Amino acid sequence: MVMGSLAQETEIAIIGGGPGGYVAAIRAADLGREVTLIEQREQLGGVCLTEGCIPSKTLINAVDLIYTARQAKRFGLNFGEAQIELDKLRQWTSSVVSVLTKGVAGLLKNRGVEVIKGRARFTGPNELALEQSDVGSIKFRHAVIATGSRINELPEAYDLPVWTSADALTLPEIPQRLLVVGGGYIGLELGLVYAGLGSRVTMVQFFPHLLMGADQDLVAVVVKNCEKRFEAIKVESKVTGLEKSSSGFVAQIEHLGETTRHEFDRVLVAVGRKPNTDTIGLDILGLSPDNHGKLEVTEEGRTSIPHIYAIGDITPGPMLAHKASREAKVVAEVIAEQKSGFDNRAIPAVVFTDPELAWAGLTEVEAEKTGRKVQIGRFPLTALGRARTMGRTDGMVKIISDPETKLVLGVGMVGPHVSELIAEGTLAIEMGATLEDLMVTIHPHPTLSEAIMEAAEVAAGQPVHINPARK
Amino acid sequence: MYEFILPDLGEGIHEGEVLKWFVRPGDTIGEDDPLVEVETDKAAVTIPSPRGGKVVSVQGKVGDTINVGDVIATIDDGSGAAAVAPPPREAKAHTRVETPASCPVAEAAGMKVRPKTAGPVPAAPATRRLAREMGIDLKHVPPSGPARRVTADDVKNFATGKSAGAAAAPRAEKTEKIDRQAEAEFAAHAASAIPLLDIEPLPDFSEFGPVDKEQLRSIRRKVARKMVTSMILIPHVAHMDEADVTELEEFRKREKQRREGRPGGHLTLLAFVVKAVTAGLRAAPRFNASLDPFKEEIIYKKYYNIGIAVDSGKGLVVPVIKETDRKSIIDIAANIEDLATRGREGKLEVADMRGGTFTITNVGVLGGTGMMPTINYPEVAILGMGGVQEKPVVRDGQIVIRKMLPLTLAFDHRIADGADAARFVGEMVRQLSDPNLLLLET
């Protein structure tokens, strides 16, 4: 097909170049299929690479150094206060993003995937119209919708120059007083970044706890640290009014029926994301998303129209890049007539707070909700040698198992580097491992990974480094 | 809209047969009201509705087999769009991982379950992929790993009919026609393991006259499997004797009259025999054991749970009287009455059938002078009670009329020998012949 021609044809049209779309494109191309990927942004990689996971983790890693350096005073190492060069920090972040997005473009090019810039919209069951593009329309045999999600807005902040998480990641300035609306993972991660850079952060959370999806015994460890670093955390509170003042913003915050007024220099709104299913012409196809904007799909990733697939944030389940990538491989294989299906037992969730928090599989909250009997082993990092050597004993590993079969059903953890440790827990669940499997596997000493083995031992009633429960 | 998924019925039961729907589409149902009665291999289970509302549809006609994990009913509970709710037990954790965000959209959406999931069968991802490629549903593969984990070998063996549960293989496809080719292959395989075994294909009986056909299902199928397993694995030996129960019967009838209508008042001879058996098992632990032929070890059970064979009308079930060593004869009689009633009504629960260590079959009440019972695998012995009959017997050189109870103990000759059985039965005969001894010694 010639670029710039009005109408193109392809075997597989993939809408969206995020961690769902680009992975689907690569796998499908490797399976010998003709693939066209449509991306509306300048850069590939979607929200994850351009304004999500990657830039936020780059900043968090940098800011953690400030905290670590401060903590080192306890070890007899004094680095003084950090001098922050905001321009350089910005450049560093965007250079990381740039390397990775160019990497994705290179991978697609080498696989022979045609990438077209534009906004796609279905005009029929086998046709897409493109806007802001050199190409007018694309006819396809199979389509993969991988359009992702966008940031929710706060009605009270409509038309005001508040920050979204994407804005905050560009480091426009370091405000003295920052209001963070939303106590989910995005609000917490960015709140800690700005607190580390010197802002006085106030967090307002509508729900009774921070990080509502996670088990509260794990969250409590993070909250304890946030309480030290934030000016205030207000749960069961909401912003009922917001207006611009000469120096910044005045916010009305309601808590248990009582409204107070506070001044801030900047306001960051982080109240979740919504699926991009409303602007792509699904009505033309007769596909209707549910009331959360999600598209139901089969195990093979098909929508109710069998040759149109959906993956990532727009399908049921958590909005996470790694879920999208796994679904992407499934649909690519299904389109290539291989037998494949999304039958994963656990999707790990990771929050890059300080300390980090992660879980996979069944949570205690879910077990309670469904009345499922479980056997739980908790191992506190205070009992772990490696955590002591790091001076980081604020955390624990928890293993949730079936009391009868000892099958590992869920793993939850909070502490340093648990974003890495959770992979072992996820593998255990995916493999159908039992407590015994984790207990017998030799874990290197001294490492944080030993906590997983120890927690399994606690669950099995045979702990070494803490006292067994009295019978 | 609420879609109700058939929950895990426990004990590795994956399917059940619909016995009865308590509602029809259009009916209104309350939360916890009975929805459907399902019969599994082990028992009939009444499943309550976890939600109240209007029944939109039900899946499966009476007699159909439904699988754990299937949507069996849709109930309009006023919650709007169809949201598959988690089954009460066995949460499908993998599809209900919530987002870490407190974002209301994501959290609510995180509760949704994919329309089709592989279910919670533990198996490594590569094994799941293999099964998918071979078109095999993991739910039907007999697992060999710990925690009932299915391995890649299990899947391959299942496909070739070699699996340990090869007998279970047909159950996966029992609704489909099993073609002659597969039958022949299976027979050839079985024959290759046992010399001289020759399973010939059945003739077409309709050639000789009209026939009816009935699927081998639920309890009947379970009994069939159990009996074949027991007969092939266990070298059975039978030891026979007769107990003089003249005095015991007199005592029993008197007490029965006196206690009529009170708990345990329906005093049967079986209750006394259960007590005598329990005493016998304490003296001869080999009959309260199981043999693990793979580990080559005998497992002695330190508890006494006596199963009683009950004719449920749909086939044989064996509910268990627990801890008979700690119960009085009256307690045991009350237990028997309750279990037998529920057995006949098909209302026994899975838990009622578990944990037995020894079985008694009392087919004598229906007639017959004796029988050769089949051991309830993996137990070691079974006691068959014949019918009590008045017989001429010799006492002190005189012919007298006594009430005689024929007893047959079938036992596993791998674990016990004829002498053990003779002592076991002899003791029991002695005790049953004198109610005072039962009082004193059991």
Short mmCIF file of N, CA, C and O in Angstrom, two decimals, chain B residues 175-218:
data_model
loop_
_atom_site.label_atom_id
_atom_site.label_comp_id
_atom_site.label_asym_id
_atom_site.label_seq_id
_atom_site.Cartn_x
_atom_site.Cartn_y
_atom_site.Cartn_z
N THR B 175 -21.94 -37.16 27.43
CA THR B 175 -23.10 -36.70 26.70
C THR B 175 -22.90 -36.89 25.20
O THR B 175 -23.83 -36.89 24.44
N GLU B 176 -21.61 -37.02 24.82
CA GLU B 176 -21.35 -37.24 23.40
C GLU B 176 -21.34 -38.73 23.12
O GLU B 176 -21.27 -39.56 24.01
N LYS B 177 -21.38 -39.04 21.87
CA LYS B 177 -21.31 -40.46 21.53
C LYS B 177 -19.85 -40.89 21.60
O LYS B 177 -18.97 -40.24 21.06
N ILE B 178 -19.60 -41.93 22.33
CA ILE B 178 -18.24 -42.44 22.40
C ILE B 178 -18.08 -43.40 21.22
O ILE B 178 -18.79 -44.39 21.12
N ASP B 179 -17.16 -43.06 20.33
CA ASP B 179 -17.14 -43.90 19.14
C ASP B 179 -16.46 -45.23 19.40
O ASP B 179 -15.70 -45.42 20.32
N ARG B 180 -16.79 -46.16 18.59
CA ARG B 180 -16.35 -47.55 18.74
C ARG B 180 -14.83 -47.66 18.74
O ARG B 180 -14.25 -48.47 19.44
N GLN B 181 -14.21 -46.80 17.95
CA GLN B 181 -12.75 -46.80 17.83
C GLN B 181 -12.13 -46.58 19.22
O GLN B 181 -11.27 -47.35 19.66
N ALA B 182 -12.61 -45.55 19.91
CA ALA B 182 -12.06 -45.22 21.22
C ALA B 182 -12.30 -46.37 22.20
O ALA B 182 -11.42 -46.71 22.99
N GLU B 183 -13.47 -46.96 22.11
CA GLU B 183 -13.78 -48.08 22.99
C GLU B 183 -12.81 -49.24 22.77
O GLU B 183 -12.30 -49.82 23.71
N ALA B 184 -12.57 -49.52 21.51
CA ALA B 184 -11.67 -50.61 21.16
C ALA B 184 -10.27 -50.33 21.67
O ALA B 184 -9.60 -51.20 22.23
N GLU B 185 -9.84 -49.06 21.51
CA GLU B 185 -8.50 -48.69 21.98
C GLU B 185 -8.39 -48.85 23.48
O GLU B 185 -7.40 -49.33 24.02
N PHE B 186 -9.45 -48.42 24.17
CA PHE B 186 -9.45 -48.50 25.62
C PHE B 186 -9.36 -49.96 26.06
O PHE B 186 -8.58 -50.32 26.92
N ALA B 187 -10.16 -50.79 25.42
CA ALA B 187 -10.19 -52.20 25.77
C ALA B 187 -8.82 -52.83 25.53
O ALA B 187 -8.31 -53.58 26.35
N ALA B 188 -8.21 -52.45 24.40
CA ALA B 188 -6.90 -53.00 24.07
C ALA B 188 -5.87 -52.59 25.12
O ALA B 188 -5.04 -53.39 25.55
N HIS B 189 -6.01 -51.34 25.56
CA HIS B 189 -5.05 -50.85 26.55
C HIS B 189 -5.21 -51.58 27.87
O HIS B 189 -4.25 -52.01 28.50
N ALA B 190 -6.46 -51.72 28.32
CA ALA B 190 -6.73 -52.41 29.58
C ALA B 190 -6.22 -53.84 29.49
O ALA B 190 -5.60 -54.35 30.41
N ALA B 191 -6.45 -54.46 28.33
CA ALA B 191 -6.04 -55.85 28.16
C ALA B 191 -4.53 -55.98 28.21
O ALA B 191 -4.00 -56.97 28.68
N SER B 192 -3.83 -54.95 27.72
CA SER B 192 -2.37 -55.03 27.72
C SER B 192 -1.82 -55.00 29.14
O SER B 192 -0.73 -55.46 29.40
N ALA B 193 -2.59 -54.47 30.09
CA ALA B 193 -2.11 -54.40 31.46
C ALA B 193 -2.41 -55.67 32.23
O ALA B 193 -1.68 -56.04 33.13
N ILE B 194 -3.50 -56.35 31.92
CA ILE B 194 -3.89 -57.55 32.65
C ILE B 194 -3.92 -58.74 31.69
O ILE B 194 -4.74 -58.76 30.78
N PRO B 195 -3.03 -59.71 31.90
CA PRO B 195 -2.99 -60.86 30.98
C PRO B 195 -4.34 -61.59 30.94
O PRO B 195 -5.00 -61.68 31.97
N LEU B 196 -4.71 -62.05 29.81
CA LEU B 196 -5.93 -62.83 29.57
C LEU B 196 -7.20 -61.99 29.65
O LEU B 196 -8.29 -62.49 29.38
N LEU B 197 -7.07 -60.74 30.05
CA LEU B 197 -8.27 -59.88 30.09
C LEU B 197 -8.67 -59.54 28.66
O LEU B 197 -7.85 -59.10 27.87
N ASP B 198 -9.92 -59.76 28.35
CA ASP B 198 -10.37 -59.53 26.98
C ASP B 198 -11.75 -58.88 27.04
O ASP B 198 -12.75 -59.54 27.32
N ILE B 199 -11.77 -57.57 26.86
CA ILE B 199 -13.05 -56.89 26.90
C ILE B 199 -13.60 -56.84 25.48
O ILE B 199 -13.19 -56.02 24.68
N GLU B 200 -14.48 -57.74 25.19
CA GLU B 200 -15.03 -57.78 23.83
C GLU B 200 -16.11 -56.73 23.68
O GLU B 200 -16.83 -56.45 24.63
N PRO B 201 -16.21 -56.15 22.49
CA PRO B 201 -17.30 -55.20 22.28
C PRO B 201 -18.64 -55.89 22.49
O PRO B 201 -18.78 -57.09 22.19
N LEU B 202 -19.61 -55.17 23.01
CA LEU B 202 -20.92 -55.76 23.26
C LEU B 202 -21.62 -56.05 21.93
O LEU B 202 -21.44 -55.30 20.97
N PRO B 203 -22.38 -57.11 21.89
CA PRO B 203 -23.17 -57.33 20.66
C PRO B 203 -24.30 -56.32 20.57
O PRO B 203 -24.61 -55.65 21.56
N ASP B 204 -24.90 -56.21 19.42
CA ASP B 204 -26.06 -55.35 19.27
C ASP B 204 -27.28 -56.13 19.77
O ASP B 204 -27.85 -56.94 19.06
N PHE B 205 -27.65 -55.84 21.03
CA PHE B 205 -28.70 -56.65 21.66
C PHE B 205 -30.04 -56.51 20.97
O PHE B 205 -30.90 -57.38 21.06
N SER B 206 -30.24 -55.38 20.28
CA SER B 206 -31.54 -55.16 19.66
C SER B 206 -31.79 -56.13 18.50
O SER B 206 -32.90 -56.25 18.01
N GLU B 207 -30.70 -56.79 18.10
CA GLU B 207 -30.85 -57.84 17.09
C GLU B 207 -31.76 -58.96 17.59
O GLU B 207 -32.44 -59.63 16.83
N PHE B 208 -31.71 -59.18 18.91
CA PHE B 208 -32.41 -60.32 19.48
C PHE B 208 -33.77 -59.96 20.06
O PHE B 208 -34.53 -60.84 20.43
N GLY B 209 -34.03 -58.70 20.19
CA GLY B 209 -35.30 -58.29 20.77
C GLY B 209 -35.23 -56.82 21.16
O GLY B 209 -34.16 -56.22 21.14
N PRO B 210 -36.38 -56.23 21.51
CA PRO B 210 -36.38 -54.80 21.84
C PRO B 210 -35.59 -54.50 23.12
O PRO B 210 -35.56 -55.31 24.04
N VAL B 211 -34.94 -53.33 23.15
CA VAL B 211 -34.16 -52.92 24.34
C VAL B 211 -34.49 -51.48 24.69
O VAL B 211 -34.98 -50.72 23.85
N ASP B 212 -34.21 -51.11 25.94
CA ASP B 212 -34.25 -49.72 26.39
C ASP B 212 -32.85 -49.33 26.80
O ASP B 212 -32.09 -50.18 27.24
N LYS B 213 -32.53 -48.04 26.71
CA LYS B 213 -31.19 -47.62 27.13
C LYS B 213 -31.30 -46.53 28.19
O LYS B 213 -32.19 -45.70 28.15
N GLU B 214 -30.35 -46.56 29.12
CA GLU B 214 -30.34 -45.56 30.17
C GLU B 214 -28.88 -45.20 30.44
O GLU B 214 -28.03 -46.08 30.54
N GLN B 215 -28.60 -43.90 30.53
CA GLN B 215 -27.24 -43.47 30.84
C GLN B 215 -26.86 -43.91 32.25
O GLN B 215 -27.66 -43.81 33.17
N LEU B 216 -25.63 -44.37 32.38
CA LEU B 216 -25.10 -44.69 33.71
C LEU B 216 -24.75 -43.36 34.36
O LEU B 216 -23.84 -42.68 33.90
N ARG B 217 -25.50 -43.00 35.40
CA ARG B 217 -25.32 -41.65 35.94
C ARG B 217 -25.22 -41.64 37.44
O ARG B 217 -25.64 -42.57 38.12
N SER B 218 -24.76 -40.54 37.94
CA SER B 218 -24.66 -40.18 39.36
C SER B 218 -24.38 -41.38 40.26
O SER B 218 -23.36 -42.01 40.16
#
